[in-house]
PDB file of C-alpha atoms and ligand atoms in Angstrom:
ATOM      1  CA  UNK O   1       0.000   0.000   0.000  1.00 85.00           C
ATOM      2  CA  UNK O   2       2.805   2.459   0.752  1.00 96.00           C
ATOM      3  CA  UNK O   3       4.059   1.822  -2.728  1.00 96.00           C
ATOM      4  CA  UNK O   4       1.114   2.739  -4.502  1.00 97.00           C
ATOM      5  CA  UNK O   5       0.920   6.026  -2.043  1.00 98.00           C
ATOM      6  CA  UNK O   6       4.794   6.980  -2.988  1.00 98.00           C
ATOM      7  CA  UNK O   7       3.176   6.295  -6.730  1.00 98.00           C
ATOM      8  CA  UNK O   8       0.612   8.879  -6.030  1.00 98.00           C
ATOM      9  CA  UNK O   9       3.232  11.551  -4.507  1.00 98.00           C
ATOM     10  CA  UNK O  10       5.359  10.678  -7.556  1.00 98.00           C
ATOM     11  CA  UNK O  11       2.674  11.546  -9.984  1.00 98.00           C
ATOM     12  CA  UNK O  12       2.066  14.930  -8.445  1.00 98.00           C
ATOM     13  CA  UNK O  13       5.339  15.753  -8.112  1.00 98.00           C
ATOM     14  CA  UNK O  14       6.145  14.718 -11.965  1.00 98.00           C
ATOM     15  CA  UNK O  15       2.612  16.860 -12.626  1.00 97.00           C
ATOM     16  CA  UNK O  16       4.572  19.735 -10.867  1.00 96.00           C
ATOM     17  CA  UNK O  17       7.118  20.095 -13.483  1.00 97.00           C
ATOM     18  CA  UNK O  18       9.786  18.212 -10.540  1.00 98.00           C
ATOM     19  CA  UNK O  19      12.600  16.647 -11.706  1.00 98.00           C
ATOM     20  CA  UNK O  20      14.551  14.119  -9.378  1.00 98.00           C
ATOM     21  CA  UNK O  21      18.050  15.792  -8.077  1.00 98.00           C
ATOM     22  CA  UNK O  22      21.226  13.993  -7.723  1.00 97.00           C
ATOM     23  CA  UNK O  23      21.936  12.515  -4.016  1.00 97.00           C
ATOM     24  CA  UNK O  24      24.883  11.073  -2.540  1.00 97.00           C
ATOM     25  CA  UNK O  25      24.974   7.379  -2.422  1.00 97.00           C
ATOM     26  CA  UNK O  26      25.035   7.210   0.835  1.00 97.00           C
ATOM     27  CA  UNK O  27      21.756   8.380   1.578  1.00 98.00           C
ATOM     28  CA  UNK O  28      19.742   7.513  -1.636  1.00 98.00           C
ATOM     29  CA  UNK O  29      20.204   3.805  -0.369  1.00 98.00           C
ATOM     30  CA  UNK O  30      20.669   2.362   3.138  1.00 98.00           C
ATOM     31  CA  UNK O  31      20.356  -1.397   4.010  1.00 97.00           C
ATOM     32  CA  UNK O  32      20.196  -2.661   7.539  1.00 96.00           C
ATOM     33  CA  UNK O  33      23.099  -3.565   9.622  1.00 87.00           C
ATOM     34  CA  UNK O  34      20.846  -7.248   9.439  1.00 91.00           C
ATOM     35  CA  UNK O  35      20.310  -6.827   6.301  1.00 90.00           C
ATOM     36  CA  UNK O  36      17.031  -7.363   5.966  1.00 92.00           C
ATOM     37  CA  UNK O  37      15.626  -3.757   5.742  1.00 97.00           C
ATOM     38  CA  UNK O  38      16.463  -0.794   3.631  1.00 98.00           C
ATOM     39  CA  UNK O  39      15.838   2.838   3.298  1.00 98.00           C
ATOM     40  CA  UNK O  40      15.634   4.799   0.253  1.00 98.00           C
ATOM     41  CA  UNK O  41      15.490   8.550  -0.125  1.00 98.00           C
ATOM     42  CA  UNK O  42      14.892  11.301  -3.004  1.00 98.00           C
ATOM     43  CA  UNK O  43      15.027  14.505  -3.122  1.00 98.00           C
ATOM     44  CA  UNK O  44      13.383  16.844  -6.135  1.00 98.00           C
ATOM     45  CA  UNK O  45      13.661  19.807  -7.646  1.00 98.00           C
ATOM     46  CA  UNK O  46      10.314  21.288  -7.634  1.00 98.00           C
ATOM     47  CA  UNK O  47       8.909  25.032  -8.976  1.00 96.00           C
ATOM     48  CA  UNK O  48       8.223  26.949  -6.413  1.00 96.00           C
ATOM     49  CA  UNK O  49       9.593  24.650  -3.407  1.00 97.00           C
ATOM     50  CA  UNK O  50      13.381  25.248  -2.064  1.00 98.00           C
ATOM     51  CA  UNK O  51      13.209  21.452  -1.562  1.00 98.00           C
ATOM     52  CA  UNK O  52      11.310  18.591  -1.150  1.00 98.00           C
ATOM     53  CA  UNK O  53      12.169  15.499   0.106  1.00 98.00           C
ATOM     54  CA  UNK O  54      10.854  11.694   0.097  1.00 98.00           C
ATOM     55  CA  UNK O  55      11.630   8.479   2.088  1.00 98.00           C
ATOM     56  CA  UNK O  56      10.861   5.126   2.092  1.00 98.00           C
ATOM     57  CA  UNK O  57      11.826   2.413   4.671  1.00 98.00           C
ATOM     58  CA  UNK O  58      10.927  -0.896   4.023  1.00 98.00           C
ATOM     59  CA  UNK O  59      11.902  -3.414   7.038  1.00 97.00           C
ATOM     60  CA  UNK O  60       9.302  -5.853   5.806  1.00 97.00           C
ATOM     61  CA  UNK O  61       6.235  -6.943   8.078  1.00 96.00           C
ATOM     62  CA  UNK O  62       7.894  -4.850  10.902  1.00 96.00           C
ATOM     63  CA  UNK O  63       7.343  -1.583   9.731  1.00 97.00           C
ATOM     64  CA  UNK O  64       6.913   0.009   6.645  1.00 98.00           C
ATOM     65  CA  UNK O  65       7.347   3.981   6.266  1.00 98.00           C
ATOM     66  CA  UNK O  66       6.888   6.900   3.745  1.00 98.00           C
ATOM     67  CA  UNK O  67       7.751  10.061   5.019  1.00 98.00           C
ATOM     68  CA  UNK O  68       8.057  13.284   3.053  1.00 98.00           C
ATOM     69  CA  UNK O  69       8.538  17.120   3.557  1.00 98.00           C
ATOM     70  CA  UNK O  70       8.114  20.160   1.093  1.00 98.00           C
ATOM     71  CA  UNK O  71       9.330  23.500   1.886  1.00 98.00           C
ATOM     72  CA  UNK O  72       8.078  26.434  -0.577  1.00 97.00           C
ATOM     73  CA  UNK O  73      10.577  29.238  -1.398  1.00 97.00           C
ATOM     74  CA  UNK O  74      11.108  31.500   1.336  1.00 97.00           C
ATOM     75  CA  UNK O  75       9.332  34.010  -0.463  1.00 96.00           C
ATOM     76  CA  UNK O  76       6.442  32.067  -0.299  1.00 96.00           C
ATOM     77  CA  UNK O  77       4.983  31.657   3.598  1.00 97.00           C
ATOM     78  CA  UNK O  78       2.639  29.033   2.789  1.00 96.00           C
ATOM     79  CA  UNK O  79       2.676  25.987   5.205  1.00 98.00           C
ATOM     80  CA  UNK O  80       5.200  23.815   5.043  1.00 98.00           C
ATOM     81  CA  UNK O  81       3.637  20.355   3.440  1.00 98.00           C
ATOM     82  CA  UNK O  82       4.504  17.297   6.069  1.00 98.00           C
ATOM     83  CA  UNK O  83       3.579  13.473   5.635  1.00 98.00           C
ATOM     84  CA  UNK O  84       4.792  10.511   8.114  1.00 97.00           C
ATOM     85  CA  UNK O  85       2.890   7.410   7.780  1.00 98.00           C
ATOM     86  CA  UNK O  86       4.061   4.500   9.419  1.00 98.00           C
ATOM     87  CA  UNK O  87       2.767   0.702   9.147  1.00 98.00           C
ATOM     88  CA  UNK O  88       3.646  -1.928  11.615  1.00 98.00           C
ATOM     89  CA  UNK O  89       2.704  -4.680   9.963  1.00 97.00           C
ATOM     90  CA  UNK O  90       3.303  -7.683  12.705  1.00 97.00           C
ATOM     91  CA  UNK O  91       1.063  -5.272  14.876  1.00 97.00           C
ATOM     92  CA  UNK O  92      -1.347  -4.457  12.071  1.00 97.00           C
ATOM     93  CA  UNK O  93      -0.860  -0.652  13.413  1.00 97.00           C
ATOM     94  CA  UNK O  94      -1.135   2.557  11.552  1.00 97.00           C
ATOM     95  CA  UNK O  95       0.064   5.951  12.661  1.00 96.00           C
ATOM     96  CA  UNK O  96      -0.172   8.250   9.915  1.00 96.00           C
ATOM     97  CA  UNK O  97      -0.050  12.056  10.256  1.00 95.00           C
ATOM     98  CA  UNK O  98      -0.349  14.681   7.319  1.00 97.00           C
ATOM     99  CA  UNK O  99      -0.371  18.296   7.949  1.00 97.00           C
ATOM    100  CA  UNK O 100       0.119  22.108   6.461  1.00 97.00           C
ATOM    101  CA  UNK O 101       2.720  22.851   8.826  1.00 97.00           C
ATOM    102  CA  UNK O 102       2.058  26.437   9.955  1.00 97.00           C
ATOM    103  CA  UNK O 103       4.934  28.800   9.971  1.00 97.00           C
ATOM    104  CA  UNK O 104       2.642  31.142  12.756  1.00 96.00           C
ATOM    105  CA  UNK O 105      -0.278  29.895  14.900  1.00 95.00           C
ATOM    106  CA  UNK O 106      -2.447  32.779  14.284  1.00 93.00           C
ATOM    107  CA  UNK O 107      -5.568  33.118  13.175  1.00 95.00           C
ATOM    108  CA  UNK O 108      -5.009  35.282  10.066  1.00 95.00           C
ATOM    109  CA  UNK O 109      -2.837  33.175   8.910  1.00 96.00           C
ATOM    110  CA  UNK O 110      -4.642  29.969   9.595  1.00 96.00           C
ATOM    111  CA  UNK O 111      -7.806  31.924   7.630  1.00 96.00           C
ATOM    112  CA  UNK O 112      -5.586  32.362   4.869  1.00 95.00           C
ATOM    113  CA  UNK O 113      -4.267  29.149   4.175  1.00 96.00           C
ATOM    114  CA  UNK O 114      -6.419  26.277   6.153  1.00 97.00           C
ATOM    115  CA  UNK O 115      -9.805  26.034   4.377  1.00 95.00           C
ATOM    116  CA  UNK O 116      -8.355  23.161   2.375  1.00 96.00           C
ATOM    117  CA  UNK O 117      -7.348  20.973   5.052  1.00 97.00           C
ATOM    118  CA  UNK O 118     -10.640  22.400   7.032  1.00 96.00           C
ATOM    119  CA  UNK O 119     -12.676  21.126   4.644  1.00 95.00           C
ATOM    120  CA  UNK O 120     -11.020  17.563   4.539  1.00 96.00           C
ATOM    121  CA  UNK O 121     -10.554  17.279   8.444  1.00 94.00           C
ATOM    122  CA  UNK O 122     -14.441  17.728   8.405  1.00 92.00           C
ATOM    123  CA  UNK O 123     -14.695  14.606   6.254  1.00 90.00           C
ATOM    124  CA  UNK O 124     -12.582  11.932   7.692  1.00 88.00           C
ATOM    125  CA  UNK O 125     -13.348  11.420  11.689  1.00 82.00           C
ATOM    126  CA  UNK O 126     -11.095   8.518  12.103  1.00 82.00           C
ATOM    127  CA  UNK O 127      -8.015  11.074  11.010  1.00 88.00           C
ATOM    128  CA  UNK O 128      -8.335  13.159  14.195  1.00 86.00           C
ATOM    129  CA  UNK O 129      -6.104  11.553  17.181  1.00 72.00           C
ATOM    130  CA  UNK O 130      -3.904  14.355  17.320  1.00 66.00           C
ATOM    131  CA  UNK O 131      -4.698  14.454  21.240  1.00 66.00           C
ATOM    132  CA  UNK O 132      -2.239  11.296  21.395  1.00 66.00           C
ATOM    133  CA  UNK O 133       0.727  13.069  20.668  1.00 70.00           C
ATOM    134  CA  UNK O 134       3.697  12.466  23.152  1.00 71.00           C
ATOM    135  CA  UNK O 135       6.858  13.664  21.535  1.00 70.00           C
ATOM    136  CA  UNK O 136       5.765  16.498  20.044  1.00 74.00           C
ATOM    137  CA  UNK O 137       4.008  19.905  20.979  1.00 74.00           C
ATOM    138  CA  UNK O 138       0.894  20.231  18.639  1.00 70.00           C
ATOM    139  CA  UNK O 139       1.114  24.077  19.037  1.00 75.00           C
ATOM    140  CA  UNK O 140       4.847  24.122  17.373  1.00 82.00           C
ATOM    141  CA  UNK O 141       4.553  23.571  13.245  1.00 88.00           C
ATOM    142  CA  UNK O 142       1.492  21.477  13.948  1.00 93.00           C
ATOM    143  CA  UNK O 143      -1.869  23.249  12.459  1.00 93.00           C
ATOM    144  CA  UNK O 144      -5.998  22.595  14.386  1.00 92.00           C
ATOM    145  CA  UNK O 145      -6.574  20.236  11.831  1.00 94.00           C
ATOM    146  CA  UNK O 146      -3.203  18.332  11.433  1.00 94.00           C
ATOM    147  CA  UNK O 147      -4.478  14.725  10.067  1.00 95.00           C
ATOM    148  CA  UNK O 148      -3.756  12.117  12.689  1.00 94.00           C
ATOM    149  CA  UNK O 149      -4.633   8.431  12.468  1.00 93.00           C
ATOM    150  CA  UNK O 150      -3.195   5.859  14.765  1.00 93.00           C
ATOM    151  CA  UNK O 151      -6.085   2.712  13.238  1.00 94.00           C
ATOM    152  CA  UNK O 152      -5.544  -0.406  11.833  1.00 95.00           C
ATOM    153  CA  UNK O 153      -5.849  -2.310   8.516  1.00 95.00           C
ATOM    154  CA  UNK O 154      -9.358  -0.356   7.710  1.00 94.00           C
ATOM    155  CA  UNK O 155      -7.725   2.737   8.293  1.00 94.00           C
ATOM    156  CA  UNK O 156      -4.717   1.722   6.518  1.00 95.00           C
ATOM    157  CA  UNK O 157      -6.879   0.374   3.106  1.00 95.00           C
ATOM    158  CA  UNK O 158      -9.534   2.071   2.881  1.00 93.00           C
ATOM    159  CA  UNK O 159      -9.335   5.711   4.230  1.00 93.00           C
ATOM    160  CA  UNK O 160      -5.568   6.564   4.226  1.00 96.00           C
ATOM    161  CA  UNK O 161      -5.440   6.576   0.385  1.00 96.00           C
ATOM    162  CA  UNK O 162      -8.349   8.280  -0.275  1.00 96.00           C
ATOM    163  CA  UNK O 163      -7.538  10.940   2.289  1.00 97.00           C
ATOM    164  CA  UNK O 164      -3.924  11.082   1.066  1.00 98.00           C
ATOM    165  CA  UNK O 165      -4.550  12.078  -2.560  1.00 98.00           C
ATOM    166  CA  UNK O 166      -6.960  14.699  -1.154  1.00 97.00           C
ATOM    167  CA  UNK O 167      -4.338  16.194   1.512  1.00 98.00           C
ATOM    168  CA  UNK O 168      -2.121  16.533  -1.935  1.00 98.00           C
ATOM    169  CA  UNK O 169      -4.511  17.604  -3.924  1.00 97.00           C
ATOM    170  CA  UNK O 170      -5.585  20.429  -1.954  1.00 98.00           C
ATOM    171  CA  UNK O 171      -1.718  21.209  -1.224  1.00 98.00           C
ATOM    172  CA  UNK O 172      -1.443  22.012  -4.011  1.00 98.00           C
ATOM    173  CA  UNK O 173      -3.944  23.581  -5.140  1.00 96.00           C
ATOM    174  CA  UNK O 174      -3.473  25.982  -2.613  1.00 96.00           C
ATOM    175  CA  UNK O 175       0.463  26.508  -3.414  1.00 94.00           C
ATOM    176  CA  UNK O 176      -0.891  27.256  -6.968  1.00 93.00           C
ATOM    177  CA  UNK O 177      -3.150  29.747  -5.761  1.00 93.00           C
ATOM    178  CA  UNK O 178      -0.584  31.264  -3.392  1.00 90.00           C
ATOM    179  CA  UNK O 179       2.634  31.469  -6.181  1.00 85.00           C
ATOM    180  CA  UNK O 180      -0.259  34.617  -7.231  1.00 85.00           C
ATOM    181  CA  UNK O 181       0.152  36.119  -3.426  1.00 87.00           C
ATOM    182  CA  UNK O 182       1.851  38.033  -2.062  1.00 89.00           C
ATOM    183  CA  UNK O 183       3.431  36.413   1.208  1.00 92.00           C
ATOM    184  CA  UNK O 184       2.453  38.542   4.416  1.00 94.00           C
ATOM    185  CA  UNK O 185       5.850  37.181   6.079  1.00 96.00           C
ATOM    186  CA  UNK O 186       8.922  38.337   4.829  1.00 97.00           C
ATOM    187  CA  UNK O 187      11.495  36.529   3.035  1.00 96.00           C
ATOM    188  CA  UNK O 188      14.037  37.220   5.506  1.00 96.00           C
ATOM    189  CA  UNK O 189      11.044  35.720   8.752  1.00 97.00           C
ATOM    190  CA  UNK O 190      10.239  32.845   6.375  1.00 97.00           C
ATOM    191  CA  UNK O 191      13.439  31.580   6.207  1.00 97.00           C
ATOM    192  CA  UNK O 192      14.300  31.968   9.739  1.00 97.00           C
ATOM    193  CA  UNK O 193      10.997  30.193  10.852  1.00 97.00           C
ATOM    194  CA  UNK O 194      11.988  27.010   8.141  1.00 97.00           C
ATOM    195  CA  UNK O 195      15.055  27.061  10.288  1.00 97.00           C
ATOM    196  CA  UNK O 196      13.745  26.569  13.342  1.00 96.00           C
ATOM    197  CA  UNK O 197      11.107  23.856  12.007  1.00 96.00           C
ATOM    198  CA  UNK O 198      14.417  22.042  10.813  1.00 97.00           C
ATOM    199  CA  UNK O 199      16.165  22.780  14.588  1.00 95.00           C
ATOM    200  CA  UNK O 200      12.388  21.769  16.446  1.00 93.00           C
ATOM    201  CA  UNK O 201      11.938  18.200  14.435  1.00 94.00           C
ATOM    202  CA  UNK O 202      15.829  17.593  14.262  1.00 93.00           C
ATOM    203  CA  UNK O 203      15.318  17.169  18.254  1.00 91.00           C
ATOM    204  CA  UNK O 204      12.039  15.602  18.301  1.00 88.00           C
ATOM    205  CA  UNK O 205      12.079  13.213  15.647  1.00 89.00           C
ATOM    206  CA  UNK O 206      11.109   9.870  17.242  1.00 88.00           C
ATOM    207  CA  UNK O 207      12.782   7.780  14.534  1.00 94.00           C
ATOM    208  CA  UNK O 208      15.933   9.210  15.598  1.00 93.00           C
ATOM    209  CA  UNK O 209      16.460   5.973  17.756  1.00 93.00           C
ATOM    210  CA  UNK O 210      14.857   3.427  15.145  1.00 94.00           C
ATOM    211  CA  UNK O 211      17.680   4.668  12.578  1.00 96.00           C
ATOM    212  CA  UNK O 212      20.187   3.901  15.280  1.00 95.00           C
ATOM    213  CA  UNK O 213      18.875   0.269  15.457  1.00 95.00           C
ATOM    214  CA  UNK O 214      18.471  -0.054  12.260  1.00 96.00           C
ATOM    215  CA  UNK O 215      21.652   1.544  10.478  1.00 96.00           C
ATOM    216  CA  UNK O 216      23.984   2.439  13.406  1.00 96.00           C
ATOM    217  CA  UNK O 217      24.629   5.540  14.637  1.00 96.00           C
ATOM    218  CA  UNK O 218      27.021   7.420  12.535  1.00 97.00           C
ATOM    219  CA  UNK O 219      24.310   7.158   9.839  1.00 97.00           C
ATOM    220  CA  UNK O 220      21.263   7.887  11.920  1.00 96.00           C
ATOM    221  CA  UNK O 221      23.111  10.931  13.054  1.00 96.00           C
ATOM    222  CA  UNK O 222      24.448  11.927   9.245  1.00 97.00           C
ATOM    223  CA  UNK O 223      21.288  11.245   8.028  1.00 97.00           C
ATOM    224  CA  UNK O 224      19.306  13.273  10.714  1.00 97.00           C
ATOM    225  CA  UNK O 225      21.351  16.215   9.994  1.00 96.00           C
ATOM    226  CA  UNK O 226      22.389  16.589   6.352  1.00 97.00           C
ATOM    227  CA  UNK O 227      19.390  15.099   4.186  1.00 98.00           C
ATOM    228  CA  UNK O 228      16.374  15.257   6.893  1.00 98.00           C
ATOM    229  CA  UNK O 229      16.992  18.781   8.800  1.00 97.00           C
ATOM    230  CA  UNK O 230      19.899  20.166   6.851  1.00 96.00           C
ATOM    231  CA  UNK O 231      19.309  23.488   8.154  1.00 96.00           C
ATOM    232  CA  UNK O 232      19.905  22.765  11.752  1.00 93.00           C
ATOM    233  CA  UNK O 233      22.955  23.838  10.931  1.00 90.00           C
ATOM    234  CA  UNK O 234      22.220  27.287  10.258  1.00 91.00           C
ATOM    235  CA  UNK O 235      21.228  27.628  14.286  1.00 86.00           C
ATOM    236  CA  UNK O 236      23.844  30.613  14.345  1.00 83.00           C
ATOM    237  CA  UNK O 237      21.872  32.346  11.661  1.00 83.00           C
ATOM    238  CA  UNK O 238      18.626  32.804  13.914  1.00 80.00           C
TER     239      UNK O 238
HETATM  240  C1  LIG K 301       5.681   9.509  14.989  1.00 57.73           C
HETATM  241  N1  LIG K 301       7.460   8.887  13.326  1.00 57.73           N
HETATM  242  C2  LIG K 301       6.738   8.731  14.502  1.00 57.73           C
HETATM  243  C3  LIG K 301       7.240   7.576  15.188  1.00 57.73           C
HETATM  244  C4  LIG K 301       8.261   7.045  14.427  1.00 57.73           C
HETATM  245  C5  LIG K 301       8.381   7.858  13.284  1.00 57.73           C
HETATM  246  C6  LIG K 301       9.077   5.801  14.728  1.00 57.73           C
HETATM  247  C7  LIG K 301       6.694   7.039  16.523  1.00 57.73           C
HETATM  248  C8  LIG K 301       5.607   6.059  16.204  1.00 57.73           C
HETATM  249  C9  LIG K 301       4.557   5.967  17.267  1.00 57.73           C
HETATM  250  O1  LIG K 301       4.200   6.994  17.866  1.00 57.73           O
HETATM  251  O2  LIG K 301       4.038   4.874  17.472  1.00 57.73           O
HETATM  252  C10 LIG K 301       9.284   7.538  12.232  1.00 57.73           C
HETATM  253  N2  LIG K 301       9.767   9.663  11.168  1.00 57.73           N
HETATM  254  C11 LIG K 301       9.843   8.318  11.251  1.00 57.73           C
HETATM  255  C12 LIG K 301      10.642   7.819  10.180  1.00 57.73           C
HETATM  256  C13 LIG K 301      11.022   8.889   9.447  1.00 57.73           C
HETATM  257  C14 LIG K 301      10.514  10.044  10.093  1.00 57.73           C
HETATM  258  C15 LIG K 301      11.046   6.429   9.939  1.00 57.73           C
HETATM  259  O3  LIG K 301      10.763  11.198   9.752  1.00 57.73           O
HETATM  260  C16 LIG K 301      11.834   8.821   8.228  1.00 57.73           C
HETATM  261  C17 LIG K 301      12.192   9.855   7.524  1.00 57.73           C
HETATM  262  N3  LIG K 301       7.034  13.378  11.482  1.00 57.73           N
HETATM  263  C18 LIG K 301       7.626  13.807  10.351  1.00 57.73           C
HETATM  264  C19 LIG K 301       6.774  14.743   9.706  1.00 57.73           C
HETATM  265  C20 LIG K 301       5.645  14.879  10.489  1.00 57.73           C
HETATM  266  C21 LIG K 301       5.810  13.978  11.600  1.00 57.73           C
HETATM  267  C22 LIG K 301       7.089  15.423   8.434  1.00 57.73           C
HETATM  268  O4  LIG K 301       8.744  13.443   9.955  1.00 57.73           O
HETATM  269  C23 LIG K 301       4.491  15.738  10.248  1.00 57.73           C
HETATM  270  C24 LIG K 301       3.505  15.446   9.492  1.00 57.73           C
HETATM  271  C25 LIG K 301       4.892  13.766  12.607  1.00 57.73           C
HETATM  272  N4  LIG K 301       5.560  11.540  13.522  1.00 57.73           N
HETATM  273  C26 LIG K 301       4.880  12.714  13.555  1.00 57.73           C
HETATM  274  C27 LIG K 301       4.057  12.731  14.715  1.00 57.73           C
HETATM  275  C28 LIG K 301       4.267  11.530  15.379  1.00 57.73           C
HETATM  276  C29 LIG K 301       5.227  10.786  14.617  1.00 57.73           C
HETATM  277  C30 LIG K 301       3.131  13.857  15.133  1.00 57.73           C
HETATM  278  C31 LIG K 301       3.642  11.054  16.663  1.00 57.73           C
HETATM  279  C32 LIG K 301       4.611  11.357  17.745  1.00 57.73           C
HETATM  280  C33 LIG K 301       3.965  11.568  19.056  1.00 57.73           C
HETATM  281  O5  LIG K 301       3.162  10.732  19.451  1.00 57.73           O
HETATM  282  O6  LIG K 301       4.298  12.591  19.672  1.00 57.73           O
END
């Protein structure tokens, strides 16, 4: 099922104009100090994004993951787009979280760039768990109507794709709209706020200690800070 969901992103992307960027070989593919699980990683070059990013872990009936993040141009201070969906298969488990990742909680901007998710939040009950959050702070980059599912196999089949190619449709329909906008943060506030979202999930990020286990530390730690939350390293900046 996560395959045919990374098809879907895929296909929007593509229908973006994206084009797939060169990454080093040492992140594109990762295999399992076992052996038996792998992770795979792509990063595109996307109109009107600075970057966007995909992964895929595959570690069989254990767990199976897609996570991906797109930032828009800091001229643009449109949510930042954020999708973690994890399936643990032995447990027949399901978290899944999509959200617009607000640069502000405020309610002019939330009026400005929420209806779409409003609308879909409205539609899909079984997507709003968000109250089970324990590593992160739902106020911080997290938006009212973040999608939050932790369900099973019917959650898994049936509503995650149909709620997934919504959530992208409506993404981007609204970053179409917005490239006609005129951003209300400025360039100089947007880029300091994707900073900190990079510096906030680069300490939060509960797979942090799963990449350990999985592909030792020196990667987990590499991989953490160059390819998922490069600009952590810009902390001097803000
Ligand atoms: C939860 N994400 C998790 C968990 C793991 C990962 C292991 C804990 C699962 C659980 O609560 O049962 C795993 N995260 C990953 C993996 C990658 C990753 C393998 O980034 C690989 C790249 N996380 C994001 C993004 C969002 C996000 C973009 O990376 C926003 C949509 C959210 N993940 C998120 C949230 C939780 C989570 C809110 C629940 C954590 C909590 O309960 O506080």
């Amino acid at each position: 099922m996560l395959n045919t969901l990374l098809n879907d992103l895929n296909r929007n992307i593509l229908d973006c104009g994206g084009k797939e960027l060169e990454i080093s070989d040492y992140f594109r593919e990762k295999k399992s100090l076992k052996g038996d699980s792998v992770i795979r990683s792509w990063l595109w070059s996307v109109p009107g994004f600075r970057r966007w990013r995909v992964t895929r872990m595959d570690a069989g009936e254990k767990l199976q993951v897609l996570n991906s993040v797109a930032y828009p141009e800091f001229s643009n201070d449109m949510p930042i787009m954020g999708i973690d969906i994890l399936w643990f298969g032995v447990k027949q488990k399901l978290v899944a979280i999509l959200d617009f990742q607000p640069l502000l909680q405020d309610k002019d901007y939330f009026d400005l760039h929420f209806q779409g998710l409003q609308a879909i939040k409205k539609s899909f009950s079984d997507f709003s768990n968000s109250n089970i959050m324990n590593s992160y702070d739902v106020n911080k980059y997290f938006s009212p109507w973040v999608l939050f599912c932790r369900g099973g196999q019917f959650e898994m089949n049936s509503s995650l794709p149909v709620i997934f190619n919504r959530f992208l449709q409506s993404y981007l329909d609204h970053y179409k709209q917005s490239m006609e906008m005129k951003s209300k943060i400025s360039i100089d506030e947007v880029k300091r706020l994707h900073i900190c979202y990079d510096i906030y999930n680069s300490e939060r990020d509960p797979a942090h200690g799963l990449f350990k286990s999985y592909f030792g530390k020196d990667w987990a730690d590499s991989f953490l800070s160059e390819f998922l939350f490069p600009y952590m390293s810009l902390k001097d900046q803000i």
